[in-house]
Amino acid sequence: MTWDPRCTRRDLARRAAALAAAAALPLRAAPPPRDTLVIAMAFDDIITLDPAEAFEISTGELMGNCYERLLRYDIDDPTRLVPELAQAWSVADDGRHYRFELRPGVRFASGNPLTADDVAFSLQRAVRIDKSPAFILTQFGLTKANVASRVRAAGPLTLTLETDKAYAPSLVYNCLTANVAAVVDRALVLSHERDGDLGAGWLRNHGAGSGPMRIREWRANEIVTLERNENFHGAKTRLLRVIYTHVKEPASQRLQLLRGDVDVARNLTPQDLDALAANPAIRITATPQGTVFYFSLNQKHPILSRPEVREAFKWLVDYDAIGRTLIRHIGVIHQNFIPLGMLGAVAENPFRLDIPRARSLLARAGVPDGFKVTVDMRSSQPVQGLTEAYQQTLARVGIRMQILPGDGKQTLTRYRNRAHDMYIGQWAADYWDPHSNADTFARNPDNGDQAKDRPLAWRNAWDIPLLTKQSDAAALERDPVRRARMYEAIQAEFRRSSPFVMLYQQTEVAAYRSNVEGFRLGPTADTNYVYKAGKT
């Protein structure tokens, strides 16, 4: 390393980290074989592989490649639904009764035939197990007591579904593209049932899908291996297997990519992308995603719950600097909870760094000299850089923010238990409909500690009966123009009063070796279709 007097301490730290990462790498092995795609990626958020329980972003990608649903959306036009297991679908005039005709000849990876009984079982199972993502289905009035009669096979290849109200049909259909609606192999899952768990213990570490790939192995914070599903009803994948290796440091990912140890690097920083841009052996792909990043303030905290404090935090982010540096190439500033490209999205970004305004708000809140607070942070980039930048800006008004680092599983657990002061997180849309995000950011039907539904608003103890009512009404509106306007109004109030400091919308970026073909990223994690890739 040569000395450059223009280098900042942060520049030197980055260079030192890169050198340390290089020194920590093993001696170069043979490059991955032609039938194997090796991806370097941070996936310490994976908790389970069960579609009825999995609710983490990394797991979503595995679900998207190994399971099928009734419907998908077109990744080139997410507003357009396309058939997957269903070859035809319709809704009755009453807006409550749906019918799906399945394609014939589909088999699971096990070889078992896929029928309407498997689809009904999968949806019923998700409701009966009732884990975090179950609300995507139970919001339609499905309960443990009634799901068997409201979701049922009406023939070997016919499924019917009954909702409690006449919701916007696009909302119902889009919810059925979510991971929780993935279809599992009923016979295989029940063969591993223990003590009435509907196979949940076994599915935590195994797969039972009909998608183009199947799950072979998952070792937490180490490796995930997918392999070709030889029983897939569509075109077989060119790849025999896809291997994800858990590499947390972007510098290590970049070095492994350059050496040819991996084919794809997934968590690169703007600086890494700049360094790779001119390399003829490397290509870069980018796709705007339905993922938003934010800081949140727990309203159980006696100071963070004050309206002036909530607003002050929104004027203490240097959005321009973040856009120029930390999220360059990988995101765009976005101060709303509905991502751009979705019905009801708005591009209004009213907040900017304004220290005097923030000082005035804190004084009105009775804390003119600031206060101490903690923030739970996943130790990964760009989250760490964003948190450190915010820490420095908050200090300018006397707010001493202590960073509590941890892996994805640790920080999520504290957050889900409302055990945080502040949290920096990301939210990926579960399905391409505005209710996916309104349902978690702007809806909290029960703020009690023992509440059944626990959206992000609940996690931050934000009690919002009026916004909840407005979000419920928007879900029922069948006219898309009126529905979009309703979400615009909800977001205006959200910007004004919420305990969320919205930062940016993610652009998913990956760098890959030039011999990789067909690799692309979708608008959501479960549309990152690695099975479509091949190598020359």
XYZ file of C-alpha atoms in Angstrom:
536
model
C 0.000 0.000 0.000
C 1.445 3.366 -0.981
C 0.733 6.498 0.984
C -1.545 9.055 -0.604
C -1.913 12.270 1.417
C -5.455 12.681 0.046
C -6.577 9.412 1.694
C -9.039 9.691 4.532
C -9.045 7.380 7.514
C -12.063 5.621 6.026
C -10.185 5.120 2.714
C -7.261 3.581 4.573
C -9.588 1.393 6.595
C -11.210 0.102 3.418
C -7.835 -0.679 1.858
C -6.691 -2.451 4.992
C -9.912 -4.469 5.066
C -9.409 -5.493 1.448
C -5.840 -6.625 2.128
C -6.926 -8.513 5.219
C -9.691 -10.206 3.266
C -7.253 -11.243 0.572
C -4.871 -12.665 3.133
C -7.705 -14.632 4.723
C -8.707 -16.322 1.475
C -7.470 -19.839 0.828
C -5.103 -20.568 -2.015
C -6.950 -20.527 -5.295
C -8.753 -23.725 -6.125
C -9.838 -24.851 -9.570
C -12.588 -22.639 -11.026
C -16.158 -23.912 -10.643
C -17.101 -26.505 -13.287
C -19.257 -25.569 -16.248
C -22.397 -27.183 -14.811
C -22.111 -25.374 -11.458
C -22.816 -21.736 -10.624
C -21.103 -20.498 -7.446
C -22.521 -17.336 -5.857
C -20.818 -15.353 -3.101
C -23.538 -13.778 -0.978
C -24.354 -12.833 2.603
C -27.299 -14.974 3.752
C -27.094 -14.894 7.532
C -30.796 -14.022 7.684
C -31.986 -17.531 6.762
C -33.933 -19.095 9.636
C -35.981 -21.829 7.956
C -36.641 -23.289 4.491
C -40.349 -23.925 5.152
C -42.465 -21.745 2.797
C -45.144 -21.478 5.465
C -42.684 -19.896 7.881
C -39.814 -18.393 5.869
C -40.058 -14.605 5.784
C -36.492 -13.533 5.112
C -35.108 -12.016 1.924
C -32.384 -14.589 1.269
C -34.829 -17.452 1.755
C -37.178 -15.834 -0.729
C -34.669 -16.404 -3.512
C -34.448 -20.107 -2.692
C -38.248 -20.381 -2.642
C -38.483 -18.685 -6.030
C -36.198 -21.231 -7.674
C -37.413 -24.397 -5.952
C -41.173 -23.963 -5.533
C -44.095 -23.082 -7.793
C -47.280 -21.169 -7.093
C -50.621 -20.848 -8.846
C -49.521 -17.571 -10.448
C -46.395 -15.482 -10.922
C -45.936 -11.968 -12.179
C -43.963 -11.057 -15.270
C -40.548 -9.833 -14.110
C -40.406 -7.504 -17.123
C -43.805 -6.041 -16.205
C -44.696 -6.813 -12.556
C -48.213 -5.473 -13.033
C -48.933 -8.417 -15.357
C -49.783 -11.849 -13.947
C -48.650 -14.979 -15.768
C -49.656 -18.626 -15.254
C -47.494 -21.083 -13.364
C -49.386 -24.035 -11.903
C -52.734 -22.497 -12.842
C -53.488 -22.406 -16.546
C -56.773 -20.506 -16.062
C -58.328 -18.506 -13.238
C -61.483 -16.472 -12.618
C -63.528 -14.705 -9.952
C -67.309 -14.822 -9.587
C -69.494 -11.741 -9.895
C -69.749 -11.537 -6.100
C -65.994 -10.887 -5.913
C -65.521 -13.576 -3.277
C -65.326 -16.918 -5.074
C -62.198 -17.758 -7.073
C -61.551 -20.763 -9.287
C -58.224 -22.094 -10.606
C -57.683 -24.777 -13.239
C -54.282 -26.473 -12.896
C -51.992 -27.585 -15.679
C -51.842 -31.379 -16.023
C -48.756 -33.579 -15.827
C -46.828 -31.684 -13.141
C -44.692 -33.693 -10.745
C -42.812 -32.729 -7.609
C -39.080 -33.260 -7.354
C -39.900 -36.472 -5.461
C -41.765 -37.812 -8.480
C -45.176 -37.524 -6.822
C -47.909 -36.043 -9.083
C -49.103 -32.535 -8.218
C -52.873 -32.182 -7.853
C -55.368 -29.677 -6.491
C -55.174 -31.552 -3.166
C -51.523 -30.464 -2.859
C -52.420 -26.835 -3.547
C -55.285 -26.883 -1.055
C -53.087 -28.590 1.554
C -50.300 -26.030 1.090
C -52.570 -23.008 1.584
C -54.438 -24.670 4.449
C -51.149 -25.674 6.068
C -49.806 -22.101 5.998
C -52.954 -20.860 7.739
C -52.940 -23.687 10.290
C -49.244 -23.326 11.140
C -49.856 -19.571 11.450
C -46.294 -18.271 11.321
C -45.205 -14.745 10.340
C -46.174 -14.816 6.624
C -49.603 -16.402 7.253
C -51.233 -12.961 7.388
C -50.859 -12.732 3.608
C -53.580 -15.411 3.433
C -55.502 -14.855 6.671
C -56.220 -11.230 5.708
C -58.882 -12.706 3.402
C -60.838 -14.125 6.318
C -59.172 -17.534 6.300
C -58.830 -19.088 9.754
C -57.757 -22.419 11.186
C -61.427 -23.217 11.696
C -62.713 -22.382 8.196
C -59.751 -22.796 5.825
C -60.590 -26.420 4.985
C -63.999 -25.374 3.657
C -62.896 -22.130 2.006
C -59.811 -23.500 0.226
C -60.482 -26.889 -1.295
C -60.015 -29.151 -4.271
C -63.142 -29.241 -6.451
C -61.601 -31.871 -8.704
C -58.203 -33.431 -9.414
C -57.004 -30.235 -11.128
C -59.492 -27.641 -9.869
C -59.091 -25.452 -6.799
C -61.648 -23.062 -5.307
C -60.976 -20.267 -2.833
C -63.535 -18.181 -0.953
C -62.727 -14.832 0.679
C -64.756 -13.090 3.362
C -65.117 -9.833 1.399
C -64.977 -8.644 -2.201
C -61.348 -7.529 -2.238
C -59.624 -6.033 -5.236
C -59.037 -9.157 -7.383
C -55.529 -7.977 -8.226
C -54.721 -8.047 -4.497
C -55.922 -11.650 -4.099
C -54.074 -12.839 -7.189
C -50.867 -11.040 -6.232
C -50.963 -12.537 -2.742
C -51.019 -15.977 -4.346
C -47.642 -15.189 -5.959
C -46.055 -14.850 -2.489
C -43.729 -17.456 -1.003
C -46.297 -18.445 1.622
C -48.495 -19.655 -1.255
C -45.785 -21.966 -2.624
C -47.113 -25.477 -3.239
C -45.514 -28.297 -1.248
C -45.594 -32.046 -1.817
C -48.399 -33.154 0.519
C -47.465 -36.842 0.617
C -43.779 -36.161 1.208
C -44.359 -33.513 3.873
C -46.887 -35.592 5.817
C -44.557 -38.597 5.731
C -42.241 -36.511 7.924
C -44.949 -35.179 10.250
C -44.091 -35.419 13.934
C -46.536 -34.753 16.775
C -48.982 -32.971 14.495
C -46.468 -30.386 13.200
C -47.551 -30.861 9.553
C -43.945 -31.606 8.653
C -42.643 -28.245 9.863
C -39.670 -29.740 11.694
C -38.521 -31.569 8.571
C -39.228 -28.720 6.137
C -37.083 -26.387 8.217
C -34.036 -27.997 6.590
C -35.449 -29.704 3.478
C -37.378 -28.951 0.310
C -40.603 -30.359 -1.140
C -41.278 -28.348 -4.267
C -41.895 -28.767 -7.979
C -39.729 -25.892 -9.225
C -36.842 -26.128 -11.695
C -34.376 -26.666 -8.843
C -34.501 -28.551 -5.561
C -32.857 -27.845 -2.207
C -30.019 -30.239 -1.526
C -28.344 -28.702 1.531
C -28.328 -25.695 3.830
C -25.694 -25.105 6.502
C -26.387 -21.878 8.378
C -23.967 -19.042 7.596
C -21.925 -21.404 5.442
C -23.482 -22.878 2.293
C -26.701 -23.500 0.394
C -26.765 -25.988 -2.478
C -29.526 -26.259 -5.061
C -29.554 -28.961 -7.721
C -31.467 -29.569 -10.930
C -34.960 -31.022 -10.520
C -34.961 -33.847 -13.045
C -38.756 -34.173 -12.707
C -39.469 -30.532 -13.607
C -42.285 -30.281 -16.163
C -40.663 -27.418 -18.080
C -37.311 -27.053 -19.805
C -34.526 -28.520 -17.681
C -31.946 -26.129 -16.295
C -28.555 -25.936 -17.997
C -26.963 -25.983 -14.554
C -26.641 -29.156 -12.536
C -26.306 -27.180 -9.325
C -26.118 -23.701 -7.819
C -23.954 -23.193 -4.737
C -24.319 -20.149 -2.485
C -21.304 -19.524 -0.249
C -21.750 -17.204 2.715
C -19.231 -14.400 2.221
C -20.075 -11.393 4.321
C -17.382 -8.902 3.318
C -17.878 -7.230 -0.089
C -14.098 -6.946 -0.497
C -13.770 -10.715 -0.143
C -16.567 -11.266 -2.651
C -14.855 -9.019 -5.191
C -11.490 -10.715 -4.797
C -12.987 -14.180 -5.135
C -14.834 -13.066 -8.256
C -11.674 -11.632 -9.824
C -9.753 -14.820 -9.087
C -12.478 -16.962 -10.604
C -13.226 -18.806 -7.366
C -16.882 -17.749 -7.665
C -19.025 -16.928 -10.677
C -21.218 -14.236 -9.128
C -20.803 -11.649 -6.350
C -23.985 -10.238 -4.843
C -23.265 -7.735 -2.065
C -20.772 -5.353 -3.630
C -20.338 -1.739 -2.563
C -20.332 1.226 -4.970
C -16.533 1.267 -4.711
C -16.335 -2.419 -5.646
C -18.605 -1.859 -8.626
C -16.501 1.089 -9.786
C -13.372 -1.069 -9.585
C -14.965 -3.846 -11.645
C -16.690 -1.708 -14.283
C -13.766 -1.594 -16.717
C -12.723 -5.235 -16.307
C -13.488 -7.153 -19.541
C -13.765 -10.423 -17.612
C -16.623 -9.099 -15.473
C -20.176 -8.042 -16.287
C -22.640 -6.181 -14.090
C -26.419 -6.468 -13.992
C -28.825 -4.221 -12.075
C -32.595 -4.207 -11.482
C -34.737 -1.826 -9.389
C -36.252 -3.881 -6.604
C -39.379 -3.575 -4.499
C -37.160 -3.281 -1.414
C -36.951 -0.193 0.782
C -34.468 0.638 3.544
C -35.386 2.593 6.648
C -34.595 3.517 10.228
C -37.424 2.988 12.699
C -38.082 4.446 16.146
C -39.739 2.323 18.819
C -42.709 4.274 20.150
C -42.345 2.587 23.527
C -39.281 4.780 24.035
C -40.365 7.833 26.063
C -38.442 10.307 23.906
C -38.644 8.696 20.467
C -42.442 8.674 20.804
C -42.661 12.472 20.792
C -43.956 13.784 17.423
C -41.304 16.517 17.193
C -38.540 13.971 17.779
C -39.904 11.697 15.073
C -39.883 14.585 12.633
C -36.428 15.776 13.707
C -34.915 12.395 12.860
C -36.180 12.796 9.278
C -34.337 16.120 8.922
C -31.087 14.627 10.235
C -30.264 12.378 7.283
C -27.830 13.643 4.667
C -29.820 12.139 1.809
C -27.768 13.852 -0.897
C -24.471 12.513 0.438
C -25.914 9.018 0.840
C -27.171 9.089 -2.732
C -23.766 10.192 -4.051
C -21.704 7.699 -2.059
C -23.137 4.849 0.002
C -25.936 3.829 -2.366
C -24.485 4.950 -5.695
C -25.309 2.214 -8.245
C -27.261 0.214 -5.646
C -30.250 2.428 -4.818
C -32.143 5.697 -5.182
C -33.340 7.987 -2.402
C -36.993 7.207 -1.714
C -38.900 8.567 1.287
C -42.099 6.562 0.819
C -43.048 2.994 1.710
C -44.482 1.964 -1.685
C -41.597 1.341 -4.111
C -41.487 3.087 -7.458
C -43.088 1.036 -10.207
C -45.956 -0.206 -8.044
C -49.551 1.048 -8.061
C -49.874 4.106 -5.799
C -46.163 4.922 -5.682
C -45.134 8.574 -5.340
C -41.738 10.137 -5.999
C -42.090 12.973 -3.481
C -39.002 13.294 -1.243
C -39.621 16.334 1.005
C -36.882 15.773 3.592
C -33.268 16.942 3.421
C -30.462 17.518 5.908
C -31.527 20.570 7.964
C -29.666 20.851 11.272
C -31.294 24.133 12.477
C -34.760 22.761 11.818
C -33.962 19.567 13.699
C -32.559 21.556 16.654
C -35.758 23.600 16.826
C -37.907 20.452 16.815
C -35.843 18.838 19.577
C -36.127 21.989 21.680
C -39.911 21.960 21.261
C -39.867 18.297 22.339
C -38.069 19.231 25.568
C -34.682 17.684 24.660
C -32.643 20.650 23.363
C -29.352 19.018 24.324
C -30.142 15.649 22.779
C -30.255 12.237 24.472
C -28.845 8.707 24.337
C -30.344 5.967 22.197
C -29.301 2.596 20.745
C -29.767 1.157 17.262
C -29.791 -2.535 16.311
C -27.806 -3.042 13.115
C -27.050 -6.027 10.927
C -23.281 -6.108 10.368
C -23.266 -5.870 6.588
C -22.890 -3.221 3.932
C -24.343 -0.773 3.089
C -26.269 -1.002 6.367
C -23.182 -0.409 8.498
C -22.080 2.587 6.432
C -25.555 4.119 6.590
C -25.732 3.653 10.347
C -22.307 5.149 10.956
C -23.124 8.151 8.755
C -26.393 8.700 10.648
C -24.569 8.386 13.963
C -22.250 11.240 12.976
C -25.100 13.488 11.831
C -27.188 12.847 14.942
C -24.210 13.784 17.103
C -24.340 17.306 15.633
C -27.545 17.924 17.631
C -26.446 16.045 20.747
C -28.097 12.681 20.015
C -25.651 9.954 21.104
C -26.617 6.856 19.149
C -24.898 3.642 20.257
C -24.653 0.984 17.564
C -25.528 -2.592 18.584
C -24.202 -4.830 15.790
C -25.274 -8.409 15.140
C -26.060 -10.870 12.386
C -29.391 -10.854 10.577
C -30.997 -13.474 12.807
C -29.954 -11.719 16.049
C -31.132 -8.251 15.079
C -34.392 -9.506 13.560
C -35.233 -11.438 16.721
C -34.823 -8.348 18.902
C -36.794 -6.257 16.430
C -39.665 -8.736 16.228
C -39.876 -8.707 20.032
C -39.977 -4.884 20.213
C -36.755 -5.020 22.248
C -35.022 -2.205 20.333
C -34.784 1.574 20.605
C -34.005 2.072 16.937
C -33.546 -0.381 14.093
C -32.178 -0.144 10.580
C -33.878 -2.564 8.251
C -35.074 -3.382 4.795
C -38.488 -4.503 3.656
C -39.006 -6.443 0.458
C -42.511 -6.561 -0.971
C -44.016 -10.024 -0.480
C -46.101 -9.587 -3.626
C -46.383 -6.855 -6.266
C -49.312 -4.955 -4.823
C -49.290 -1.781 -2.677
C -51.109 -3.556 0.125
C -47.982 -5.670 0.660
C -46.252 -2.595 2.082
C -49.251 -0.669 3.393
C -50.206 -3.756 5.407
C -46.947 -3.582 7.348
C -45.961 0.109 7.400
C -49.400 1.724 7.710
C -51.588 -0.871 9.379
C -51.620 -2.041 13.004
C -54.996 -3.485 14.026
C -53.843 -4.446 17.535
C -50.977 -2.656 19.275
C -51.062 -4.912 22.339
C -47.985 -6.905 23.308
C -49.808 -10.175 22.643
C -51.207 -9.140 19.260
C -51.652 -11.876 16.673
C -50.609 -9.722 13.696
C -47.220 -8.077 14.136
C -46.405 -5.847 11.154
C -43.607 -3.272 11.167
C -45.967 -0.674 12.624
C -46.612 -3.064 15.537
C -42.901 -3.791 15.998
C -42.423 -0.073 16.558
C -45.559 0.234 18.761
C -47.123 2.781 16.397
C -50.830 2.796 17.223
C -52.675 4.011 14.097
C -56.410 3.168 14.044
C -57.215 5.754 11.343
C -54.438 4.709 8.950
C -55.349 1.075 9.568
C -58.928 1.831 8.547
C -57.732 3.666 5.434
C -55.413 0.804 4.459
C -58.252 -1.699 4.875
C -60.470 0.436 2.642
C -57.789 0.658 -0.052
C -57.517 -3.138 -0.122
C -61.216 -3.351 -0.983
C -61.237 -0.696 -3.700
C -61.648 -2.386 -7.079
C -61.121 0.696 -9.243
C -57.331 0.995 -9.788
C -57.342 4.796 -10.262
C -59.233 5.449 -7.022
C -57.145 2.826 -5.275
C -53.891 4.507 -6.306
C -55.118 7.862 -4.969
C -55.987 6.263 -1.634
C -52.433 4.984 -1.259
C -51.037 8.378 -2.191
C -53.021 9.943 0.672
C -51.921 7.252 3.117
C -48.282 7.872 2.248
C -48.646 11.627 2.725
C -49.802 11.067 6.309
C -47.103 8.432 6.773
C -44.377 10.898 5.769
C -45.771 13.458 8.182
C -46.251 11.414 11.335
C -44.672 7.968 11.141
C -41.742 6.730 13.258
C -40.044 5.509 10.061
C -37.176 7.394 8.458
C -37.364 6.092 4.899
C -33.984 6.089 3.173
C -33.932 4.525 -0.259
C -35.256 1.966 -2.695
C -32.784 -0.753 -3.544
C -31.315 -1.444 -6.933
C -30.246 -5.083 -6.836
C -26.794 -5.375 -8.410
C -24.636 -8.385 -9.130
C -21.277 -8.787 -10.824
C -20.528 -12.008 -12.676
C -17.871 -13.653 -14.819
C -18.201 -13.096 -18.568
C -18.705 -16.827 -19.223
C -22.014 -16.737 -17.318
C -25.111 -16.414 -19.504
C -28.757 -15.714 -18.699
C -28.139 -14.436 -15.163
C -30.570 -11.707 -14.192
C -32.243 -10.262 -11.147
C -35.957 -9.646 -10.667
C -37.951 -6.923 -8.864
C -38.239 -9.102 -5.726
C -35.988 -11.714 -4.156
C -38.172 -14.613 -5.265
C -37.790 -13.536 -8.907
C -33.994 -13.753 -8.858
C -34.169 -16.767 -11.152
C -30.709 -18.322 -10.928
C -32.057 -21.464 -12.598
C -32.155 -19.586 -15.915
C -28.392 -19.104 -15.936
C -25.789 -21.159 -17.766
C -22.050 -21.103 -18.417
C -19.982 -21.382 -21.569
